[in-house]
């Protein structure tokens, strides 16, 4: 089993590239079945989701789709106003579109909760969520429960395959879990 030491923490390989490929294909097959006669717009949440999104869209079968990218602030001091701070704003019209938000991991669900409201406010016909990882025990927003999940995880911190530790480690080909 591979391991990595980073900033005083020890991480061990949890999902191998082969495990990840199987998870991605399972998600892609479900989306392919559900969106056969639609033209979904994938809204990829930067930075972390770009690795998963890149594999996911290429594993789809017979889905005519578009992709766009957004980046939102992790500071939600504006939560009371329902406004998101977009660092990279939405470039595409979502009105009447079937949206699939793509995330690397859903943790408390705050990001997804806010993004879904934003998409609906802009007239999206439907909004679903695809995520590589989901931490159900930490979910605080019921409407943020993802529709398509690669793998569920308990509360441990993970890195790799798009997930970072202070901006680094996104390029690891596997997902590593922190060990005590
Ligand atoms: P949420 O809004 O609380 O669901 O947070 C989602 C975001 O938290 C993800 O897009 C990640 O950027 C970050 N995050 C949560 N858990 C982890 C983890 O275990 N490793 C790396 N990033 C994480």
mmCIF file of C-alpha atoms and ligand atoms in Angstrom:
data_model
loop_
_atom_site.group_PDB
_atom_site.id
_atom_site.type_symbol
_atom_site.label_atom_id
_atom_site.label_comp_id
_atom_site.label_asym_id
_atom_site.label_seq_id
_atom_site.Cartn_x
_atom_site.Cartn_y
_atom_site.Cartn_z
ATOM 1 C CA UNK A 1 0.000 0.000 0.000
ATOM 2 C CA UNK A 2 1.378 3.417 -0.912
ATOM 3 C CA UNK A 3 1.682 6.170 1.662
ATOM 4 C CA UNK A 4 2.604 9.871 1.697
ATOM 5 C CA UNK A 5 3.929 12.148 4.423
ATOM 6 C CA UNK A 6 2.881 15.776 4.086
ATOM 7 C CA UNK A 7 3.253 18.614 6.581
ATOM 8 C CA UNK A 8 3.658 16.223 9.511
ATOM 9 C CA UNK A 9 0.653 14.058 8.594
ATOM 10 C CA UNK A 10 0.733 10.458 7.404
ATOM 11 C CA UNK A 11 -1.634 9.488 4.579
ATOM 12 C CA UNK A 12 -2.311 5.959 3.319
ATOM 13 C CA UNK A 13 -3.760 4.955 -0.028
ATOM 14 C CA UNK A 14 -7.490 4.263 0.320
ATOM 15 C CA UNK A 15 -8.936 4.214 -3.219
ATOM 16 C CA UNK A 16 -6.538 2.984 -5.901
ATOM 17 C CA UNK A 17 -6.712 4.290 -9.474
ATOM 18 C CA UNK A 18 -8.587 1.075 -10.333
ATOM 19 C CA UNK A 19 -11.142 1.625 -7.528
ATOM 20 C CA UNK A 20 -11.626 5.209 -8.683
ATOM 21 C CA UNK A 21 -12.155 4.140 -12.295
ATOM 22 C CA UNK A 22 -14.889 1.690 -11.192
ATOM 23 C CA UNK A 23 -16.589 4.401 -9.102
ATOM 24 C CA UNK A 24 -16.465 6.899 -11.954
ATOM 25 C CA UNK A 25 -17.893 4.370 -14.423
ATOM 26 C CA UNK A 26 -20.756 3.510 -12.058
ATOM 27 C CA UNK A 27 -21.668 7.207 -11.770
ATOM 28 C CA UNK A 28 -21.268 7.748 -15.527
ATOM 29 C CA UNK A 29 -23.524 4.769 -16.335
ATOM 30 C CA UNK A 30 -26.286 6.103 -14.102
ATOM 31 C CA UNK A 31 -26.043 9.593 -15.587
ATOM 32 C CA UNK A 32 -25.970 8.130 -19.118
ATOM 33 C CA UNK A 33 -29.206 6.244 -18.415
ATOM 34 C CA UNK A 34 -30.916 9.254 -16.800
ATOM 35 C CA UNK A 35 -29.879 11.865 -19.401
ATOM 36 C CA UNK A 36 -30.155 9.905 -22.651
ATOM 37 C CA UNK A 37 -32.717 12.239 -24.179
ATOM 38 C CA UNK A 38 -31.548 15.432 -22.486
ATOM 39 C CA UNK A 39 -28.686 17.843 -23.042
ATOM 40 C CA UNK A 40 -27.290 18.424 -19.552
ATOM 41 C CA UNK A 41 -24.964 21.239 -18.618
ATOM 42 C CA UNK A 42 -22.246 20.077 -16.225
ATOM 43 C CA UNK A 43 -21.289 22.852 -13.804
ATOM 44 C CA UNK A 44 -17.858 21.874 -12.487
ATOM 45 C CA UNK A 45 -16.902 23.411 -9.138
ATOM 46 C CA UNK A 46 -13.245 24.484 -9.209
ATOM 47 C CA UNK A 47 -10.672 23.779 -8.117
ATOM 48 C CA UNK A 48 -11.122 20.251 -6.794
ATOM 49 C CA UNK A 49 -13.693 18.779 -9.174
ATOM 50 C CA UNK A 50 -11.745 19.192 -12.402
ATOM 51 C CA UNK A 51 -10.055 15.775 -12.143
ATOM 52 C CA UNK A 52 -13.272 13.841 -11.459
ATOM 53 C CA UNK A 53 -15.203 15.857 -14.054
ATOM 54 C CA UNK A 54 -12.619 15.159 -16.716
ATOM 55 C CA UNK A 55 -12.919 11.382 -16.210
ATOM 56 C CA UNK A 56 -16.687 11.466 -15.700
ATOM 57 C CA UNK A 57 -17.641 13.230 -18.930
ATOM 58 C CA UNK A 58 -15.421 10.908 -20.970
ATOM 59 C CA UNK A 59 -17.025 7.825 -19.388
ATOM 60 C CA UNK A 60 -20.570 8.862 -20.416
ATOM 61 C CA UNK A 61 -22.305 6.951 -23.190
ATOM 62 C CA UNK A 62 -24.436 8.762 -25.774
ATOM 63 C CA UNK A 63 -25.015 11.889 -23.730
ATOM 64 C CA UNK A 64 -24.968 15.164 -25.633
ATOM 65 C CA UNK A 65 -23.692 17.603 -23.023
ATOM 66 C CA UNK A 66 -21.880 20.858 -22.282
ATOM 67 C CA UNK A 67 -19.514 21.799 -19.496
ATOM 68 C CA UNK A 68 -18.858 25.040 -17.681
ATOM 69 C CA UNK A 69 -16.744 25.955 -14.658
ATOM 70 C CA UNK A 70 -17.306 28.041 -11.554
ATOM 71 C CA UNK A 71 -15.352 28.833 -8.449
ATOM 72 C CA UNK A 72 -17.046 30.035 -5.278
ATOM 73 C CA UNK A 73 -15.689 31.535 -2.108
ATOM 74 C CA UNK A 74 -15.376 29.262 0.887
ATOM 75 C CA UNK A 75 -16.343 32.224 3.054
ATOM 76 C CA UNK A 76 -20.076 32.273 3.502
ATOM 77 C CA UNK A 77 -20.452 35.314 5.720
ATOM 78 C CA UNK A 78 -23.086 36.363 3.204
ATOM 79 C CA UNK A 79 -25.149 33.236 3.843
ATOM 80 C CA UNK A 80 -27.944 35.271 5.375
ATOM 81 C CA UNK A 81 -28.439 37.139 2.101
ATOM 82 C CA UNK A 82 -28.335 33.886 0.123
ATOM 83 C CA UNK A 83 -25.653 35.401 -2.085
ATOM 84 C CA UNK A 84 -22.645 33.389 -3.167
ATOM 85 C CA UNK A 85 -19.324 35.009 -3.833
ATOM 86 C CA UNK A 86 -18.215 33.825 -7.254
ATOM 87 C CA UNK A 87 -14.479 33.977 -7.823
ATOM 88 C CA UNK A 88 -15.035 32.461 -11.249
ATOM 89 C CA UNK A 89 -18.665 33.319 -12.050
ATOM 90 C CA UNK A 90 -21.111 31.247 -14.041
ATOM 91 C CA UNK A 91 -20.422 31.922 -17.722
ATOM 92 C CA UNK A 92 -23.343 30.010 -19.163
ATOM 93 C CA UNK A 93 -27.095 30.607 -19.173
ATOM 94 C CA UNK A 94 -28.753 27.992 -16.952
ATOM 95 C CA UNK A 95 -32.340 29.027 -17.703
ATOM 96 C CA UNK A 96 -34.362 25.958 -18.861
ATOM 97 C CA UNK A 97 -31.264 23.754 -18.640
ATOM 98 C CA UNK A 98 -30.832 20.423 -16.875
ATOM 99 C CA UNK A 99 -27.890 21.111 -14.574
ATOM 100 C CA UNK A 100 -25.530 18.562 -13.060
ATOM 101 C CA UNK A 101 -23.244 20.187 -10.485
ATOM 102 C CA UNK A 102 -19.941 18.286 -10.232
ATOM 103 C CA UNK A 103 -18.078 18.297 -6.894
ATOM 104 C CA UNK A 104 -15.012 16.492 -5.575
ATOM 105 C CA UNK A 105 -16.531 15.980 -2.112
ATOM 106 C CA UNK A 106 -19.725 16.938 -0.312
ATOM 107 C CA UNK A 107 -18.986 17.570 3.341
ATOM 108 C CA UNK A 108 -21.427 19.815 5.269
ATOM 109 C CA UNK A 109 -23.255 20.451 1.988
ATOM 110 C CA UNK A 110 -23.144 24.225 2.365
ATOM 111 C CA UNK A 111 -21.534 24.791 -1.058
ATOM 112 C CA UNK A 112 -24.112 22.603 -2.806
ATOM 113 C CA UNK A 113 -27.014 24.061 -0.815
ATOM 114 C CA UNK A 114 -26.064 27.560 -1.956
ATOM 115 C CA UNK A 115 -25.275 26.561 -5.535
ATOM 116 C CA UNK A 116 -28.561 24.730 -6.002
ATOM 117 C CA UNK A 117 -30.487 27.803 -4.842
ATOM 118 C CA UNK A 118 -28.463 29.927 -7.265
ATOM 119 C CA UNK A 119 -29.221 27.622 -10.219
ATOM 120 C CA UNK A 120 -32.930 27.510 -9.401
ATOM 121 C CA UNK A 121 -33.074 31.292 -9.024
ATOM 122 C CA UNK A 122 -31.622 31.526 -12.530
ATOM 123 C CA UNK A 123 -34.322 29.308 -14.001
ATOM 124 C CA UNK A 124 -32.674 25.891 -14.225
ATOM 125 C CA UNK A 125 -35.147 23.196 -15.313
ATOM 126 C CA UNK A 126 -33.543 20.665 -12.955
ATOM 127 C CA UNK A 127 -30.492 20.545 -10.693
ATOM 128 C CA UNK A 128 -28.707 17.321 -9.718
ATOM 129 C CA UNK A 129 -25.377 16.763 -8.009
ATOM 130 C CA UNK A 130 -22.588 14.323 -8.891
ATOM 131 C CA UNK A 131 -19.703 13.969 -6.448
ATOM 132 C CA UNK A 132 -16.718 11.671 -6.236
ATOM 133 C CA UNK A 133 -16.964 11.477 -2.426
ATOM 134 C CA UNK A 134 -19.728 12.068 0.105
ATOM 135 C CA UNK A 135 -19.432 12.352 3.899
ATOM 136 C CA UNK A 136 -23.051 11.579 4.947
ATOM 137 C CA UNK A 137 -22.311 11.848 8.680
ATOM 138 C CA UNK A 138 -21.326 15.498 8.234
ATOM 139 C CA UNK A 139 -24.234 16.628 6.049
ATOM 140 C CA UNK A 140 -26.021 19.664 7.509
ATOM 141 C CA UNK A 141 -28.225 20.611 4.548
ATOM 142 C CA UNK A 142 -30.763 17.948 3.538
ATOM 143 C CA UNK A 143 -31.243 19.393 0.026
ATOM 144 C CA UNK A 144 -27.495 19.017 -0.578
ATOM 145 C CA UNK A 145 -27.651 15.216 -0.502
ATOM 146 C CA UNK A 146 -25.907 14.263 -3.761
ATOM 147 C CA UNK A 147 -27.756 12.295 -6.454
ATOM 148 C CA UNK A 148 -24.715 10.499 -7.866
ATOM 149 C CA UNK A 149 -21.930 9.396 -5.509
ATOM 150 C CA UNK A 150 -18.663 7.689 -6.403
ATOM 151 C CA UNK A 151 -17.891 6.566 -2.857
ATOM 152 C CA UNK A 152 -19.113 7.333 0.640
ATOM 153 C CA UNK A 153 -16.575 8.152 3.326
ATOM 154 C CA UNK A 154 -16.678 8.660 7.092
ATOM 155 C CA UNK A 155 -15.204 11.818 8.569
ATOM 156 C CA UNK A 156 -11.515 11.400 7.764
ATOM 157 C CA UNK A 157 -9.605 13.989 5.745
ATOM 158 C CA UNK A 158 -8.601 12.773 2.285
ATOM 159 C CA UNK A 159 -6.274 14.016 -0.438
ATOM 160 C CA UNK A 160 -5.580 13.248 -4.084
ATOM 161 C CA UNK A 161 -7.629 12.927 -7.274
ATOM 162 C CA UNK A 162 -8.442 16.634 -7.130
ATOM 163 C CA UNK A 163 -8.653 16.933 -3.335
ATOM 164 C CA UNK A 164 -6.019 19.197 -1.845
ATOM 165 C CA UNK A 165 -4.141 19.814 1.359
ATOM 166 C CA UNK A 166 -3.382 23.535 1.423
ATOM 167 C CA UNK A 167 -3.446 23.645 -2.364
ATOM 168 C CA UNK A 168 -1.132 20.680 -2.949
ATOM 169 C CA UNK A 169 -1.663 16.945 -3.675
ATOM 170 C CA UNK A 170 -4.514 17.343 -6.163
ATOM 171 C CA UNK A 171 -2.423 15.531 -8.766
ATOM 172 C CA UNK A 172 -2.163 12.214 -6.881
ATOM 173 C CA UNK A 173 -3.665 9.383 -8.963
ATOM 174 C CA UNK A 174 -5.231 7.730 -5.886
ATOM 175 C CA UNK A 175 -7.187 8.973 -2.854
ATOM 176 C CA UNK A 176 -5.284 8.881 0.428
ATOM 177 C CA UNK A 177 -6.741 8.968 3.946
ATOM 178 C CA UNK A 178 -5.036 10.662 6.863
ATOM 179 C CA UNK A 179 -3.957 8.299 9.636
ATOM 180 C CA UNK A 180 -3.733 9.200 13.318
HETATM 181 P P1 LIG B 1 -19.008 21.665 2.041
HETATM 182 O O1 LIG B 1 -19.505 22.963 1.471
HETATM 183 O O2 LIG B 1 -18.904 21.696 3.541
HETATM 184 O O3 LIG B 1 -19.785 20.461 1.553
HETATM 185 O O4 LIG B 1 -17.488 21.519 1.607
HETATM 186 C C1 LIG B 1 -17.094 21.007 0.398
HETATM 187 C C2 LIG B 1 -15.647 21.382 0.163
HETATM 188 O O5 LIG B 1 -14.828 21.174 1.337
HETATM 189 C C3 LIG B 1 -15.013 20.491 -0.884
HETATM 190 O O6 LIG B 1 -15.236 20.973 -2.187
HETATM 191 C C4 LIG B 1 -13.545 20.522 -0.494
HETATM 192 O O7 LIG B 1 -12.918 21.633 -1.077
HETATM 193 C C5 LIG B 1 -13.548 20.695 1.007
HETATM 194 N N1 LIG B 1 -13.307 19.417 1.716
HETATM 195 C C6 LIG B 1 -14.160 18.785 2.555
HETATM 196 N N2 LIG B 1 -13.638 17.637 3.028
HETATM 197 C C7 LIG B 1 -12.407 17.526 2.467
HETATM 198 C C8 LIG B 1 -11.358 16.519 2.545
HETATM 199 O O8 LIG B 1 -11.433 15.470 3.240
HETATM 200 N N3 LIG B 1 -10.230 16.763 1.797
HETATM 201 C C9 LIG B 1 -10.090 17.877 1.022
HETATM 202 N N4 LIG B 1 -11.042 18.820 0.913
HETATM 203 C C10 LIG B 1 -12.191 18.655 1.627
#
